[in-house]
Short mmCIF file of C-alpha atoms in Angstrom, two decimals:
data_model
loop_
_atom_site.label_atom_id
_atom_site.label_comp_id
_atom_site.label_asym_id
_atom_site.label_seq_id
_atom_site.Cartn_x
_atom_site.Cartn_y
_atom_site.Cartn_z
CA MET W 1 83.88 129.52 42.22
CA HIS W 2 83.46 126.10 43.50
CA ILE W 3 84.96 123.34 41.22
CA HIS W 4 84.54 119.50 41.95
CA ILE W 5 86.86 117.38 40.29
CA LEU W 6 85.92 113.63 39.41
CA GLY W 7 89.06 111.57 39.40
CA ILE W 8 91.03 114.06 41.48
CA CYS W 9 93.81 111.61 42.46
CA GLY W 10 94.98 110.89 38.90
CA THR W 11 98.32 112.57 38.33
CA PHE W 12 96.97 115.10 35.79
CA MET W 13 93.76 115.68 37.68
CA GLY W 14 95.32 116.10 41.05
CA SER W 15 97.93 118.70 39.62
CA LEU W 16 95.09 120.42 38.09
CA ALA W 17 93.33 120.77 41.16
CA LEU W 18 96.31 122.31 42.70
CA LEU W 19 96.37 124.92 39.88
CA ALA W 20 92.75 125.69 40.29
CA ARG W 21 93.17 126.27 44.11
CA ASP W 22 96.07 128.60 43.10
CA LEU W 23 93.73 130.53 40.82
CA GLY W 24 91.42 131.10 43.67
CA HIS W 25 88.86 128.52 43.25
CA THR W 26 87.31 126.47 46.11
CA VAL W 27 88.46 122.66 45.04
CA THR W 28 86.94 119.57 46.20
CA GLY W 29 87.12 116.05 44.58
CA SER W 30 86.40 112.55 44.48
CA ASP W 31 88.04 109.36 43.31
CA THR W 32 88.16 105.62 44.03
CA ASN W 33 92.06 105.28 43.98
CA ILE W 34 93.49 107.54 46.84
CA TYR W 35 96.85 106.95 47.22
CA PRO W 36 100.29 108.62 47.73
CA PRO W 37 101.90 110.65 46.37
CA MET W 38 99.21 112.64 44.97
CA SER W 39 96.58 112.26 47.84
CA THR W 40 99.23 113.52 50.09
CA GLN W 41 99.99 116.64 48.06
CA LEU W 42 96.37 117.51 47.83
CA GLN W 43 95.39 116.81 51.77
CA ASP W 44 98.41 118.89 52.55
CA ALA W 45 96.98 121.72 50.25
CA GLY W 46 93.83 121.43 52.00
CA VAL W 47 91.91 119.97 49.20
CA GLU W 48 88.95 117.92 50.25
CA ILE W 49 88.80 114.37 48.95
CA TRP W 50 85.86 111.83 49.12
CA GLU W 51 85.87 108.15 48.40
CA GLY W 52 83.99 106.95 45.57
CA TYR W 53 81.89 108.52 42.83
CA LYS W 54 78.64 109.32 44.63
CA ALA W 55 75.92 111.76 43.73
CA GLU W 56 76.04 113.35 47.36
CA HIS W 57 79.39 114.70 46.51
CA LEU W 58 77.59 116.86 44.01
CA ASP W 59 75.14 118.22 46.43
CA PRO W 60 75.18 121.13 46.79
CA ALA W 61 75.79 121.75 43.44
CA PRO W 62 79.29 123.13 42.52
CA ASP W 63 79.77 125.68 40.01
CA LEU W 64 81.64 123.45 37.63
CA VAL W 65 82.42 119.76 37.59
CA VAL W 66 85.58 118.95 36.00
CA VAL W 67 85.53 115.10 34.81
CA GLY W 68 88.58 113.01 34.64
CA ASN W 69 89.01 110.61 31.71
CA ALA W 70 88.48 107.46 33.92
CA CYS W 71 84.82 108.44 34.53
CA LYS W 72 82.32 106.66 32.51
CA ARG W 73 78.61 106.63 31.75
CA GLY W 74 76.88 104.49 34.53
CA MET W 75 78.73 105.92 37.35
CA GLU W 76 76.35 107.33 40.09
CA ALA W 77 78.12 110.80 40.06
CA VAL W 78 78.44 111.15 36.22
CA GLU W 79 74.42 110.30 35.83
CA TYR W 80 73.51 112.57 38.50
CA MET W 81 75.65 115.31 37.00
CA LEU W 82 73.90 114.59 33.49
CA ASP W 83 70.20 114.33 34.92
CA GLN W 84 70.82 117.71 37.00
CA HIS W 85 72.24 119.61 33.95
CA LEU W 86 75.37 120.44 35.94
CA PRO W 87 77.90 122.69 34.08
CA TYR W 88 81.03 120.16 33.28
CA THR W 89 84.05 120.28 31.10
CA SER W 90 86.98 118.13 30.58
CA GLY W 91 90.39 118.80 32.52
CA PRO W 92 92.40 119.56 29.39
CA GLN W 93 89.60 121.93 28.33
CA PHE W 94 89.59 123.57 31.75
CA LEU W 95 93.34 123.91 31.76
CA TYR W 96 93.30 125.76 28.38
CA GLU W 97 90.59 127.97 29.14
CA GLN W 98 91.80 128.86 32.84
CA VAL W 99 95.56 128.84 32.25
CA LEU W 100 96.98 128.11 28.94
CA LYS W 101 95.43 130.44 26.27
CA ASN W 102 97.25 133.41 26.95
CA ARG W 103 100.82 131.96 27.43
CA HIS W 104 103.75 130.27 25.55
CA VAL W 105 102.95 126.74 26.06
CA LEU W 106 105.86 124.23 25.72
CA ALA W 107 104.24 120.70 25.74
CA VAL W 108 106.28 117.51 26.20
CA ALA W 109 104.67 114.54 24.10
CA GLY W 110 105.73 110.91 23.61
CA THR W 111 104.90 107.35 24.59
CA HIS W 112 107.60 107.51 27.44
CA GLY W 113 109.41 110.04 29.27
CA LYS W 114 106.76 112.84 29.42
CA THR W 115 106.66 113.09 33.19
CA THR W 116 110.52 113.17 33.46
CA THR W 117 111.18 115.57 30.56
CA THR W 118 108.49 117.98 31.82
CA THR W 119 110.09 117.92 35.15
CA MET W 120 113.54 118.81 33.79
CA LEU W 121 112.30 121.60 31.29
CA SER W 122 110.34 123.24 34.19
CA TRP W 123 113.62 122.74 36.39
CA ILE W 124 115.91 124.45 33.79
CA LEU W 125 113.55 127.41 33.09
CA GLN W 126 112.94 128.07 36.73
CA TYR W 127 116.75 127.62 37.65
CA ALA W 128 117.54 130.11 34.61
CA GLY W 129 115.22 132.83 36.34
CA ILE W 130 112.17 132.35 34.40
CA ASP W 131 108.99 131.86 36.33
CA THR W 132 107.71 129.35 34.44
CA GLY W 133 104.13 127.57 34.99
CA PHE W 134 104.04 123.80 34.85
CA LEU W 135 101.87 120.92 35.36
CA ILE W 136 103.76 117.63 36.18
CA GLY W 137 102.32 114.05 36.20
CA GLY W 138 104.57 113.46 39.23
CA VAL W 139 106.10 114.73 42.40
CA PRO W 140 109.55 116.46 41.76
CA LEU W 141 112.41 115.58 44.12
CA VAL W 142 113.71 119.17 45.12
CA ALA W 143 117.15 119.01 46.80
CA THR W 144 118.11 122.44 46.75
CA GLU W 145 118.67 125.34 49.32
CA ASP W 146 117.60 127.81 46.77
CA GLU W 147 114.18 129.04 48.42
CA ARG W 148 112.85 130.19 45.08
CA LEU W 149 113.13 126.88 43.51
CA GLN W 150 111.72 125.22 46.80
CA ARG W 151 108.78 127.18 46.38
CA ALA W 152 108.02 126.55 42.74
CA PHE W 153 108.52 122.87 43.08
CA ALA W 154 106.52 122.54 46.42
CA HIS W 155 103.76 120.80 44.28
CA SER W 156 103.34 119.16 40.96
CA SER W 157 102.07 122.31 39.37
CA HIS W 158 102.73 126.03 39.47
CA LEU W 159 100.93 128.95 37.78
CA GLY W 160 104.04 130.93 36.86
CA GLU W 161 103.77 133.77 34.27
CA GLN W 162 104.41 134.22 30.58
CA TYR W 163 105.32 130.49 29.83
CA PHE W 164 103.72 127.07 30.79
CA VAL W 165 105.16 123.61 30.51
CA ILE W 166 102.77 120.94 30.19
CA GLU W 167 102.95 117.08 29.96
CA ALA W 168 101.17 116.66 26.70
CA ASP W 169 99.26 113.16 27.17
CA GLU W 170 97.91 111.45 24.06
CA TYR W 171 95.19 109.70 26.15
CA ASP W 172 91.55 110.66 25.65
CA SER W 173 90.09 113.94 27.08
CA ALA W 174 86.77 112.50 28.76
CA PHE W 175 84.00 109.93 28.09
CA PHE W 176 82.35 113.27 26.11
CA ASP W 177 85.50 114.13 24.21
CA LYS W 178 87.71 111.25 22.70
CA ARG W 179 90.24 113.46 21.51
CA SER W 180 93.71 113.41 22.81
CA LYS W 181 94.40 115.69 25.80
CA PHE W 182 97.21 117.52 24.05
CA VAL W 183 95.08 118.82 21.23
CA HIS W 184 93.61 121.25 23.68
CA TYR W 185 96.96 122.74 24.62
CA ARG W 186 98.01 124.49 21.35
CA PRO W 187 101.81 124.62 22.04
CA THR W 188 104.21 126.98 20.57
CA THR W 189 107.26 124.96 21.32
CA ALA W 190 106.69 120.92 21.17
CA ILE W 191 108.83 117.97 22.38
CA LEU W 192 107.99 114.83 20.46
CA ASN W 193 110.06 112.53 22.35
CA ASN W 194 109.05 109.19 20.82
CA LEU W 195 106.09 107.24 19.55
CA GLU W 196 105.10 103.55 20.20
CA TYR W 197 101.93 101.78 20.05
CA ASP W 198 100.08 102.01 23.55
CA HIS W 199 96.82 102.64 25.12
CA ALA W 200 95.37 99.86 23.60
CA ASP W 201 92.01 100.35 25.35
CA ILE W 202 91.40 103.50 23.05
CA PHE W 203 93.75 103.10 19.97
CA ALA W 204 93.26 100.18 17.57
CA ASN W 205 96.63 100.69 16.09
CA LEU W 206 100.01 103.01 15.86
CA ASP W 207 98.45 104.74 12.98
CA ALA W 208 95.61 105.88 15.19
CA ILE W 209 97.98 107.59 17.43
CA GLN W 210 99.91 109.06 14.78
CA THR W 211 96.79 110.66 13.66
CA GLN W 212 96.38 112.42 17.02
CA PHE W 213 99.99 113.45 17.24
CA HIS W 214 99.28 115.24 13.82
CA HIS W 215 96.38 116.90 15.04
CA MET W 216 98.54 118.66 17.57
CA ILE W 217 101.16 119.44 14.93
CA ARG W 218 98.70 121.22 12.86
CA MET W 219 98.38 123.70 15.68
CA ILE W 220 101.77 124.58 16.23
CA PRO W 221 102.49 128.24 14.59
CA SER W 222 105.21 128.65 12.13
CA SER W 223 107.10 130.87 14.54
CA GLY W 224 107.30 127.90 16.95
CA GLN W 225 109.44 124.89 17.37
CA ILE W 226 109.18 121.10 17.03
CA ILE W 227 112.26 119.29 18.66
CA MET W 228 112.59 115.31 18.33
CA PRO W 229 115.00 112.67 18.37
CA SER W 230 116.85 111.61 15.00
CA ASN W 231 115.83 108.32 13.27
CA THR W 232 112.53 107.84 14.88
CA ASP W 233 110.46 106.37 12.07
CA SER W 234 106.88 106.46 13.70
CA LEU W 235 107.63 110.26 14.24
CA GLU W 236 109.11 110.86 10.80
CA GLU W 237 106.01 109.36 9.32
CA THR W 238 103.79 111.51 11.52
CA LEU W 239 105.50 114.62 9.97
CA ALA W 240 105.35 113.29 6.76
CA LYS W 241 101.41 113.92 6.78
CA GLY W 242 102.33 117.81 6.97
CA VAL W 243 104.34 119.95 9.18
CA TRP W 244 104.46 123.73 9.03
CA THR W 245 106.89 124.31 11.86
CA PRO W 246 110.79 124.32 12.08
CA VAL W 247 112.19 121.15 13.22
CA LEU W 248 115.15 120.38 15.10
CA ARG W 249 116.55 116.81 15.89
CA THR W 250 118.39 115.66 18.61
CA ALA W 251 121.09 112.60 18.74
CA ILE W 252 123.09 110.75 21.24
CA ASP W 253 126.81 110.06 19.65
CA GLY W 254 125.04 110.55 16.24
CA ASP W 255 124.09 113.17 13.74
CA GLY W 256 121.52 115.82 14.76
CA ASP W 257 121.08 119.53 15.15
CA TRP W 258 121.55 118.82 18.85
CA GLN W 259 124.10 116.41 20.02
CA ALA W 260 124.96 114.84 23.13
CA THR W 261 128.23 112.87 23.72
CA LEU W 262 128.39 110.25 26.44
CA GLN W 263 131.32 110.94 28.88
CA SER W 264 130.14 107.77 30.95
CA ALA W 265 128.68 104.52 29.74
CA ASP W 266 125.56 104.85 32.24
CA GLY W 267 124.68 108.48 31.13
CA SER W 268 125.51 110.15 34.32
CA ALA W 269 128.02 112.53 32.31
CA PHE W 270 127.67 113.71 28.95
CA GLY W 271 128.59 116.78 26.74
CA VAL W 272 126.09 118.89 24.68
CA ARG W 273 126.67 120.84 21.52
CA PHE W 274 124.25 123.10 19.78
CA GLY W 275 126.13 124.91 16.65
CA ASP W 276 128.95 126.87 18.47
CA GLU W 277 127.37 126.45 21.98
CA MET W 278 128.67 123.80 24.30
CA GLY W 279 128.14 122.40 27.80
CA GLU W 280 128.51 119.50 30.09
CA VAL W 281 125.89 117.56 32.37
CA HIS W 282 127.14 115.77 35.53
CA TRP W 283 124.26 114.58 37.26
CA GLY W 284 122.79 111.48 39.50
CA MET W 285 120.51 110.34 36.62
CA SER W 286 121.36 107.33 34.64
CA GLY W 287 120.37 105.67 31.34
CA LEU W 288 120.39 106.58 27.61
CA HIS W 289 116.76 107.62 27.69
CA ASN W 290 117.24 110.15 30.58
CA VAL W 291 120.30 111.54 28.40
CA ASN W 292 117.84 111.94 25.46
CA ASN W 293 115.29 113.42 27.74
CA GLY W 294 117.64 115.98 29.15
CA LEU W 295 119.00 116.91 25.52
CA VAL W 296 115.45 117.64 24.35
CA ALA W 297 114.62 119.68 27.43
CA ILE W 298 117.84 121.69 26.97
CA ALA W 299 116.83 122.22 23.41
CA ALA W 300 113.14 123.27 24.33
CA ALA W 301 114.59 125.78 26.86
CA HIS W 302 117.00 127.19 24.26
CA HIS W 303 114.00 128.12 22.11
CA ILE W 304 112.94 130.56 24.57
CA GLY W 305 116.28 132.03 25.40
CA VAL W 306 118.23 129.59 28.02
CA SER W 307 121.72 129.32 27.01
CA VAL W 308 123.15 125.65 26.54
CA GLU W 309 125.78 126.54 29.59
CA THR W 310 123.03 127.65 31.88
CA ALA W 311 120.49 124.63 30.86
CA CYS W 312 123.44 122.13 31.53
CA ALA W 313 124.34 123.71 34.91
CA ALA W 314 120.41 123.52 35.85
CA LEU W 315 120.27 119.77 34.88
CA SER W 316 123.78 119.15 36.84
CA SER W 317 121.62 120.13 39.85
CA PHE W 318 118.45 118.04 39.03
CA GLY W 319 117.20 115.90 41.66
CA GLY W 320 114.79 113.85 39.58
CA ILE W 321 111.20 112.79 40.50
CA LYS W 322 109.31 110.42 42.76
CA ARG W 323 108.69 106.89 41.32
CA ARG W 324 111.43 107.15 38.66
CA MET W 325 114.36 105.05 40.03
CA GLU W 326 113.75 106.65 43.44
CA LEU W 327 115.50 105.09 46.16
CA ILE W 328 113.15 104.28 48.91
CA GLY W 329 115.16 101.85 50.90
CA ASP W 330 118.84 100.81 51.69
CA VAL W 331 118.28 97.85 54.15
CA ASN W 332 121.26 95.65 54.98
CA ASP W 333 123.12 96.77 51.64
CA ILE W 334 119.99 95.82 49.74
CA LEU W 335 118.79 98.98 47.68
CA VAL W 336 115.24 99.22 46.95
CA PHE W 337 114.03 101.39 44.20
CA ASP W 338 110.58 102.61 42.91
CA ASP W 339 110.03 103.04 39.15
CA PHE W 340 106.89 104.07 37.09
CA ALA W 341 108.02 101.75 34.04
CA HIS W 342 104.85 100.02 32.62
CA HIS W 343 105.45 99.57 28.93
CA PRO W 344 108.13 97.07 27.75
CA THR W 345 110.41 99.86 26.32
CA ALA W 346 110.47 101.72 29.38
CA ILE W 347 111.16 98.51 31.35
CA THR W 348 114.15 97.75 29.17
CA THR W 349 115.57 101.23 29.14
CA THR W 350 115.07 101.41 33.07
CA LEU W 351 116.93 98.09 33.42
CA ASP W 352 119.72 99.07 31.09
CA GLY W 353 120.42 102.31 33.03
CA ALA W 354 120.32 100.37 36.35
CA LYS W 355 122.63 97.66 35.17
CA LYS W 356 125.23 100.15 34.10
CA ARG W 357 124.84 102.21 37.19
CA LEU W 358 124.80 99.64 39.60
CA ALA W 359 127.26 97.43 37.73
CA ASP W 360 128.47 95.50 41.03
CA ARG W 361 124.95 94.46 42.24
CA ARG W 362 122.56 91.83 41.32
CA ILE W 363 119.39 93.41 39.90
CA TRP W 364 116.08 92.28 40.90
CA ALA W 365 112.88 93.42 38.89
CA ILE W 366 109.38 93.16 40.40
CA ILE W 367 106.88 94.05 37.96
CA GLU W 368 103.15 94.63 37.99
CA PRO W 369 101.52 94.73 34.32
CA ARG W 370 98.77 97.10 35.46
CA SER W 371 98.31 99.42 32.49
CA ASN W 372 95.32 99.15 30.47
CA THR W 373 97.38 98.00 27.49
CA MET W 374 99.20 95.36 29.67
CA LYS W 375 95.87 94.13 31.02
CA LEU W 376 94.48 93.53 27.29
CA GLY W 377 97.77 91.68 26.56
CA SER W 378 98.86 93.84 23.61
CA HIS W 379 102.46 93.39 24.79
CA ARG W 380 102.48 89.90 26.08
CA ASP W 381 105.00 88.68 23.60
CA SER W 382 107.46 91.59 24.61
CA LEU W 383 107.28 90.96 28.33
CA ALA W 384 109.99 88.49 29.15
CA PRO W 385 112.47 90.05 26.47
CA SER W 386 112.02 93.46 28.07
CA ALA W 387 112.90 92.35 31.62
CA SER W 388 116.02 90.18 30.43
CA LEU W 389 118.68 92.69 31.49
CA ALA W 390 117.71 91.99 35.13
CA ASP W 391 119.28 89.09 36.89
CA GLN W 392 116.25 88.10 38.64
CA VAL W 393 112.56 88.93 37.54
CA ILE W 394 109.18 88.39 39.57
CA TRP W 395 106.07 89.03 37.67
CA TYR W 396 103.06 89.95 39.62
CA GLU W 397 99.75 88.13 38.05
CA PRO W 398 96.88 89.94 39.33
CA LYS W 399 93.52 88.55 39.53
CA GLY W 400 91.25 88.88 36.65
CA LEU W 401 94.21 88.80 33.91
CA THR W 402 92.57 86.76 31.07
CA TRP W 403 95.54 86.19 28.71
CA GLY W 404 97.83 84.01 31.02
CA LEU W 405 101.06 85.73 32.19
CA VAL W 406 102.66 82.31 33.03
CA ASP W 407 102.39 81.23 29.39
CA ALA W 408 103.68 84.68 28.15
CA ILE W 409 106.65 84.50 30.33
CA GLY W 410 107.37 80.67 29.64
CA ASP W 411 110.73 79.31 30.32
CA ALA W 412 112.57 82.83 30.18
CA PRO W 413 115.46 82.49 32.29
CA ASN W 414 115.49 83.78 35.85
CA GLN W 415 111.98 85.00 35.49
CA LEU W 416 109.05 83.80 37.77
CA VAL W 417 105.31 84.64 37.95
CA LEU W 418 103.57 84.96 41.52
CA ASP W 419 99.89 85.80 42.14
CA SER W 420 100.18 87.50 45.54
CA VAL W 421 102.08 90.26 47.07
CA ASP W 422 102.67 88.34 50.23
CA ALA W 423 104.31 85.49 47.90
CA ILE W 424 106.53 88.03 46.25
CA ILE W 425 107.72 89.40 49.70
CA ASP W 426 108.24 86.00 51.10
CA HIS W 427 110.37 85.20 47.94
CA ILE W 428 112.53 88.25 48.17
CA LYS W 429 113.04 87.79 51.96
CA ALA W 430 114.33 84.35 51.45
CA ASN W 431 116.67 84.93 48.35
CA ALA W 432 117.70 88.48 48.26
CA THR W 433 121.16 89.24 49.77
CA ALA W 434 123.42 92.03 50.71
CA GLY W 435 124.82 93.79 47.49
CA ASP W 436 121.57 93.23 45.62
CA ALA W 437 119.13 96.06 44.06
CA ILE W 438 115.45 95.70 43.80
CA ILE W 439 113.40 97.77 41.22
CA ILE W 440 109.59 97.88 41.83
CA MET W 441 107.88 98.63 38.56
CA SER W 442 104.25 99.72 38.53
CA ASN W 443 102.22 102.79 37.49
CA GLY W 444 99.80 102.14 40.38
CA GLY W 445 99.98 101.66 44.26
CA PHE W 446 100.94 97.74 43.83
CA GLU W 447 99.29 96.98 47.05
CA GLY W 448 101.70 98.73 49.15
CA ILE W 449 104.54 96.49 48.17
CA HIS W 450 107.11 99.06 48.27
CA GLY W 451 107.18 99.69 52.14
CA LYS W 452 106.30 96.00 52.88
CA ILE W 453 109.47 94.77 51.22
CA VAL W 454 111.66 97.44 53.02
CA ALA W 455 110.02 96.24 56.16
CA ALA W 456 110.53 92.60 55.55
CA LEU W 457 114.16 93.02 54.86
CA ALA W 458 114.92 95.09 57.88
#
């Protein structure tokens, strides 16, 4: 079958394209935002990609069009697809029908940490010898000599066999299906990692997101498992709407069915206890958010038979994923990191981990408020406080931002707003010194600033 994917370079749709190719389909796609790492993965896999959403990309007609949720009425390709009565579906529906419906699905939901936790859980299961399928909204950093693991994590998706780990996104499915993606997945094991207000372009308030989470909860069988952190009011409120599945709660240095005990302040070492089972994790990750991500992943793996000891050993060899505190340059003793943080909570937790991990360095944060929620100004009052742990902060104000980033940041100490990538690079070049660490935070390409900064510091 020839499948054409509209919006193929999004992290979800790109991973879906690789799965479709592995299923034996011919896959092509189109997008307006073609940039690494997803574009590189697709091109290396032999998937043909075209720029833009043009009608000619659908002629000759594919057997099926899979429509990404960035596509809207009025786009040339969308109008052509509808006028020509081409068969079409959403990405989540395609995934369920083609891959998930006959498997034990382990879904990772939450406002933050979905990609990281999905990768951790997939890594644990593969390490334990379970050939698990997965779809990750990012690119794993595989640092292992184990050829089996190298093959499994060669791309951001893998078919596997009986089990499938999926990043369960609450964003809508398509212009014709406004349900959250995860409603399609019907998990047996579900991680509910956290829940905050986000996606202001489609959700009016937190209650609207909680409703979607509860729609997924309604589908989890009583023989399944829900895993979530303790003392998370928004999740407890969601469960109060009704829950028919056993719930296990996790805690860091606190009360929970699953417990993590910090052995280092930066989270690079911690103990794990579940009943009489114990283990220790010693890894290259940092931050309390990653300790929590690791703990819920261990708990989910345990639900399908992986021992605590094996799961801890797996995470101790975990290499992380691209764009999550990924070191991309070390120039004249100035470290440059790429991070995907694009929500105030994620900015804060990333910087907290960085300050503890890089305690002897001055921390720079360069932040692009790129997400739809950021562009709408829903978090404007939280921005300056979210970055206050950094020693120096540069906010990038893109053209067309209507709510006034300069006013939002105000007179926050050591925080600066600049309106061009060139101005940011000039400021860094003039002021960064040996011993500094620069963290670039964006959920997009940020006009190639990552490589430009590394080159400018050389």
